[in-house]
GROMACS .gro file of C-alpha atoms in nm:
model
  221
    1MET     CA    1   1.784   3.802  11.335
    2ILE     CA    2   1.995   4.075  11.522
    3TYR     CA    3   1.847   4.397  11.477
    4ILE     CA    4   2.070   4.695  11.539
    5LEU     CA    5   1.982   5.069  11.486
    6ASN     CA    6   2.256   5.266  11.392
    7ILE     CA    7   2.295   5.662  11.390
    8GLU     CA    8   2.616   5.878  11.279
    9THR     CA    9   2.562   6.273  11.316
   10ALA     CA   10   2.922   6.326  11.360
   11THR     CA   11   2.950   6.562  11.031
   12LYS     CA   12   2.660   6.761  10.780
   13ASN     CA   13   2.564   6.390  10.745
   14CYS     CA   14   2.234   6.313  10.957
   15SER     CA   15   2.279   5.946  10.938
   16VAL     CA   16   2.038   5.645  11.037
   17SER     CA   17   2.007   5.308  10.951
   18LEU     CA   18   1.840   4.960  11.025
   19SER     CA   19   2.060   4.639  11.003
   20LYS     CA   20   2.003   4.300  11.049
   21ASN     CA   21   2.287   4.037  11.101
   22GLY     CA   22   2.514   4.306  11.006
   23GLN     CA   23   2.335   4.441  10.667
   24THR     CA   24   2.165   4.677  10.640
   25PHE     CA   25   1.813   4.644  10.502
   26ALA     CA   26   1.668   5.030  10.570
   27ILE     CA   27   1.823   5.370  10.572
   28LYS     CA   28   1.694   5.805  10.552
   29GLU     CA   29   2.037   6.078  10.545
   30VAL     CA   30   2.047   6.359  10.441
   31SER     CA   31   2.379   6.644  10.448
   32GLU     CA   32   2.280   7.040  10.433
   33GLU     CA   33   2.505   7.341  10.478
   34GLN     CA   34   2.310   7.410  10.793
   35PHE     CA   35   2.349   7.152  11.088
   36SER     CA   36   2.020   6.949  11.099
   37HIS     CA   37   2.044   6.664  11.324
   38ALA     CA   38   1.827   6.770  11.582
   39GLU     CA   39   1.536   6.770  11.348
   40LYS     CA   40   1.602   6.539  11.155
   41LEU     CA   41   1.689   6.275  11.373
   42HIS     CA   42   1.372   6.130  11.556
   43LEU     CA   43   1.202   6.142  11.266
   44PHE     CA   44   1.412   5.938  11.007
   45ILE     CA   45   1.438   5.682  11.376
   46LYS     CA   46   1.075   5.620  11.295
   47GLU     CA   47   1.116   5.659  10.955
   48VAL     CA   48   1.375   5.358  10.906
   49LEU     CA   49   1.159   5.116  11.172
   50ALA     CA   50   0.894   5.174  10.954
   51THR     CA   51   1.007   5.112  10.669
   52GLU     CA   52   0.994   4.737  10.807
   53ASN     CA   53   0.743   4.741  11.012
   54ILE     CA   54   1.020   4.702  11.314
   55SER     CA   55   0.889   4.847  11.635
   56LEU     CA   56   1.174   4.908  11.895
   57GLU     CA   57   1.074   4.647  12.156
   58ASN     CA   58   1.265   4.445  11.854
   59LEU     CA   59   1.636   4.585  11.868
   60ASN     CA   60   1.873   4.439  12.032
   61ALA     CA   61   2.095   4.720  12.054
   62VAL     CA   62   2.165   5.040  11.942
   63ALA     CA   63   2.482   5.174  11.768
   64VAL     CA   64   2.614   5.559  11.776
   65SER     CA   65   2.959   5.697  11.620
   66LYS     CA   66   3.127   5.840  11.858
   67GLY     CA   67   3.390   6.056  11.656
   68PRO     CA   68   3.632   6.282  11.661
   69GLY     CA   69   3.360   6.488  11.454
   70SER     CA   70   3.108   6.790  11.532
   71TYR     CA   71   3.049   6.885  11.888
   72THR     CA   72   2.668   6.930  11.836
   73GLY     CA   73   2.660   6.674  11.607
   74LEU     CA   74   2.815   6.436  11.794
   75ARG     CA   75   2.638   6.516  12.105
   76ILE     CA   76   2.231   6.550  11.957
   77GLY     CA   77   2.395   6.161  11.790
   78VAL     CA   78   2.485   6.012  12.150
   79SER     CA   79   2.220   6.157  12.352
   80ALA     CA   80   1.983   5.971  12.156
   81ALA     CA   81   2.118   5.632  12.142
   82LYS     CA   82   2.164   5.684  12.545
   83GLY     CA   83   1.809   5.729  12.581
   84LEU     CA   84   1.736   5.474  12.350
   85CYS     CA   85   1.962   5.210  12.544
   86TYR     CA   86   1.759   5.320  12.862
   87ALA     CA   87   1.430   5.303  12.810
   88LEU     CA   88   1.503   4.974  12.580
   89ASN     CA   89   1.708   4.804  12.872
   90ILE     CA   90   1.960   4.730  12.514
   91PRO     CA   91   2.356   4.720  12.468
   92LEU     CA   92   2.490   5.049  12.392
   93ILE     CA   93   2.769   5.000  12.146
   94ALA     CA   94   2.983   5.260  11.977
   95VAL     CA   95   3.193   5.344  11.705
   96ASP     CA   96   3.518   5.527  11.540
   97THR     CA   97   3.356   5.768  11.270
   98LEU     CA   98   3.688   5.740  11.088
   99ALA     CA   99   3.623   5.345  11.041
  100VAL     CA  100   3.313   5.389  10.926
  101LEU     CA  101   3.430   5.692  10.664
  102ALA     CA  102   3.715   5.456  10.592
  103GLU     CA  103   3.501   5.145  10.489
  104LYS     CA  104   3.335   5.361  10.160
  105VAL     CA  105   3.554   5.269  10.006
  106SER     CA  106   3.688   4.924   9.904
  107ILE     CA  107   4.074   4.924   9.739
  108ASN     CA  108   4.290   4.642   9.633
  109SER     CA  109   4.692   4.801   9.790
  110GLY     CA  110   4.760   5.168   9.936
  111ILE     CA  111   4.654   5.302  10.227
  112ILE     CA  112   4.265   5.453  10.298
  113ILE     CA  113   4.336   5.764  10.512
  114PRO     CA  114   3.991   5.974  10.581
  115MET     CA  115   3.996   6.338  10.647
  116ILE     CA  116   3.638   6.527  10.891
  117ASP     CA  117   3.695   6.862  10.816
  118ALA     CA  118   3.841   7.051  11.146
  119ARG     CA  119   3.834   7.391  11.068
  120ARG     CA  120   4.141   7.562  10.848
  121MET     CA  121   4.399   7.305  10.723
  122GLU     CA  122   4.321   7.100  11.022
  123VAL     CA  123   4.175   6.734  10.977
  124PHE     CA  124   4.070   6.483  11.180
  125THR     CA  125   4.195   6.216  11.076
  126GLN     CA  126   4.343   5.784  11.064
  127MET     CA  127   4.503   5.591  10.863
  128PHE     CA  128   4.371   5.230  10.748
  129ASP     CA  129   4.499   4.930  10.573
  130LYS     CA  130   4.305   4.791  10.220
  131ASP     CA  131   4.165   4.575  10.535
  132TYR     CA  132   4.044   4.864  10.718
  133ALA     CA  133   4.273   4.762  10.994
  134PRO     CA  134   4.434   5.084  11.131
  135LEU     CA  135   4.734   5.164  11.109
  136SER     CA  136   4.773   5.480  11.384
  137VAL     CA  137   4.555   5.649  11.610
  138ALA     CA  138   4.347   5.907  11.527
  139GLU     CA  139   4.485   6.222  11.550
  140ALA     CA  140   4.399   6.637  11.448
  141LEU     CA  141   4.610   6.731  11.192
  142ILE     CA  142   4.757   7.066  11.053
  143VAL     CA  143   4.812   6.954  10.682
  144ASP     CA  144   5.045   7.140  10.486
  145GLU     CA  145   5.317   7.004  10.206
  146THR     CA  146   5.559   6.804  10.453
  147ALA     CA  147   5.226   6.608  10.501
  148PHE     CA  148   5.253   6.166  10.512
  149ALA     CA  149   5.579   6.262  10.302
  150ASP     CA  150   5.765   5.886  10.488
  151ILE     CA  151   5.438   5.659  10.275
  152THR     CA  152   5.570   5.525   9.999
  153GLU     CA  153   5.245   5.365   9.932
  154TYR     CA  154   4.928   5.522   9.711
  155ILE     CA  155   4.753   5.689   9.951
  156HIS     CA  156   4.323   5.653   9.895
  157LEU     CA  157   4.212   6.065  10.039
  158ILE     CA  158   3.799   6.043  10.173
  159GLY     CA  159   3.622   6.268  10.347
  160ASP     CA  160   3.544   6.645  10.361
  161GLY     CA  161   3.844   6.732  10.480
  162ALA     CA  162   4.051   6.588  10.198
  163LEU     CA  163   3.905   6.800   9.983
  164LYS     CA  164   4.035   7.058  10.059
  165CYS     CA  165   4.417   6.933  10.056
  166LYS     CA  166   4.415   6.929   9.704
  167ILE     CA  167   4.557   7.227   9.719
  168VAL     CA  168   4.888   7.137   9.912
  169LEU     CA  169   4.933   6.756   9.849
  170THR     CA  170   4.994   6.678   9.537
  171ASP     CA  171   5.203   6.423   9.491
  172ASN     CA  172   5.051   6.126   9.248
  173LYS     CA  173   5.063   5.853   9.511
  174PHE     CA  174   4.721   6.079   9.662
  175ILE     CA  175   4.451   5.913   9.517
  176TYR     CA  176   4.114   6.149   9.591
  177HIS     CA  177   3.721   5.971   9.602
  178GLU     CA  178   3.582   6.327   9.539
  179ASP     CA  179   3.253   6.114   9.637
  180VAL     CA  180   3.290   6.027   9.914
  181VAL     CA  181   3.251   6.337  10.116
  182TYR     CA  182   3.113   6.224  10.442
  183PRO     CA  183   3.080   5.889  10.710
  184SER     CA  184   2.717   5.713  10.692
  185ALA     CA  185   2.534   5.490  10.846
  186ASN     CA  186   2.522   5.200  10.570
  187GLU     CA  187   2.889   5.084  10.735
  188MET     CA  188   2.818   5.097  11.106
  189SER     CA  189   2.597   4.806  10.995
  190ARG     CA  190   2.883   4.569  10.981
  191ILE     CA  191   3.156   4.717  11.277
  192SER     CA  192   2.866   4.727  11.470
  193TYR     CA  193   2.737   4.389  11.423
  194LYS     CA  194   3.095   4.271  11.468
  195LYS     CA  195   3.120   4.453  11.778
  196TYR     CA  196   2.743   4.272  11.947
  197VAL     CA  197   2.868   3.906  11.888
  198GLU     CA  198   3.201   4.012  12.076
  199ASN     CA  199   2.956   4.149  12.324
  200THR     CA  200   3.122   4.535  12.304
  201PHE     CA  201   2.929   4.729  12.481
  202GLU     CA  202   2.934   5.085  12.689
  203ASP     CA  203   2.820   5.216  12.979
  204VAL     CA  204   2.509   5.354  12.910
  205ALA     CA  205   2.547   5.604  13.220
  206TYR     CA  206   2.900   5.739  13.137
  207PHE     CA  207   2.971   5.691  12.771
  208GLU     CA  208   3.076   6.073  12.625
  209PRO     CA  209   3.161   6.083  12.263
  210TYR     CA  210   3.552   6.086  12.159
  211TYR     CA  211   3.575   6.484  12.031
  212LEU     CA  212   3.943   6.428  11.985
  213LYS     CA  213   3.948   6.836  12.089
  214ASP     CA  214   3.837   7.088  12.320
  215PHE     CA  215   3.501   7.240  12.248
  216MET     CA  216   3.602   7.657  12.166
  217LEU     CA  217   3.249   7.910  12.212
  218THR     CA  218   3.344   8.145  11.933
  219THR     CA  219   3.112   8.444  11.879
  220LYS     CA  220   3.032   8.598  11.540
  221LYS     CA  221   3.261   8.838  11.386
   0.00000   0.00000   0.00000
């Protein structure tokens, strides 16, 4: 059996799952307006392991959502994952956050476009086909009425970034999945197991999150 601990903290959702051979069988998550990742993450790790009476020493790998997303959230998740991998001497697996979000919907045709809110009308986004194969690279996009104008297929929009686009993306080709807001460690299980089988691992010492944009420090007005 291959046990992988999956950590997703790239958005407001603090999510941890334990998978066995690519199937999630324990998960703990919460999404709050105020980020609570620093307080909740290690507690969630302990709880999902206790659910199936699995110890840290039983883990074969740790997977972490690498971004793009919240600077603070990514730092917390990656730091925890690297610490566990180093202490247990097990592989670190990095999973694209937008790919995780895309897998929260199942479609028969069209394009899936996950969007993570990047403030104002900017989103982190990427295009995937119905089988979750990437059709573009991740980008920071300022959304206006011309976005995706060259696409004639139905476009399935998901994520907290998609919700704010309803005021500008009004064509009938846009289908909004309003119940899909944040990526979850549940959908990480299949991806991380595939990477484990393929031996697609990261260098624990040098791995860094994929921020996509430079971190900018601001002060309250």
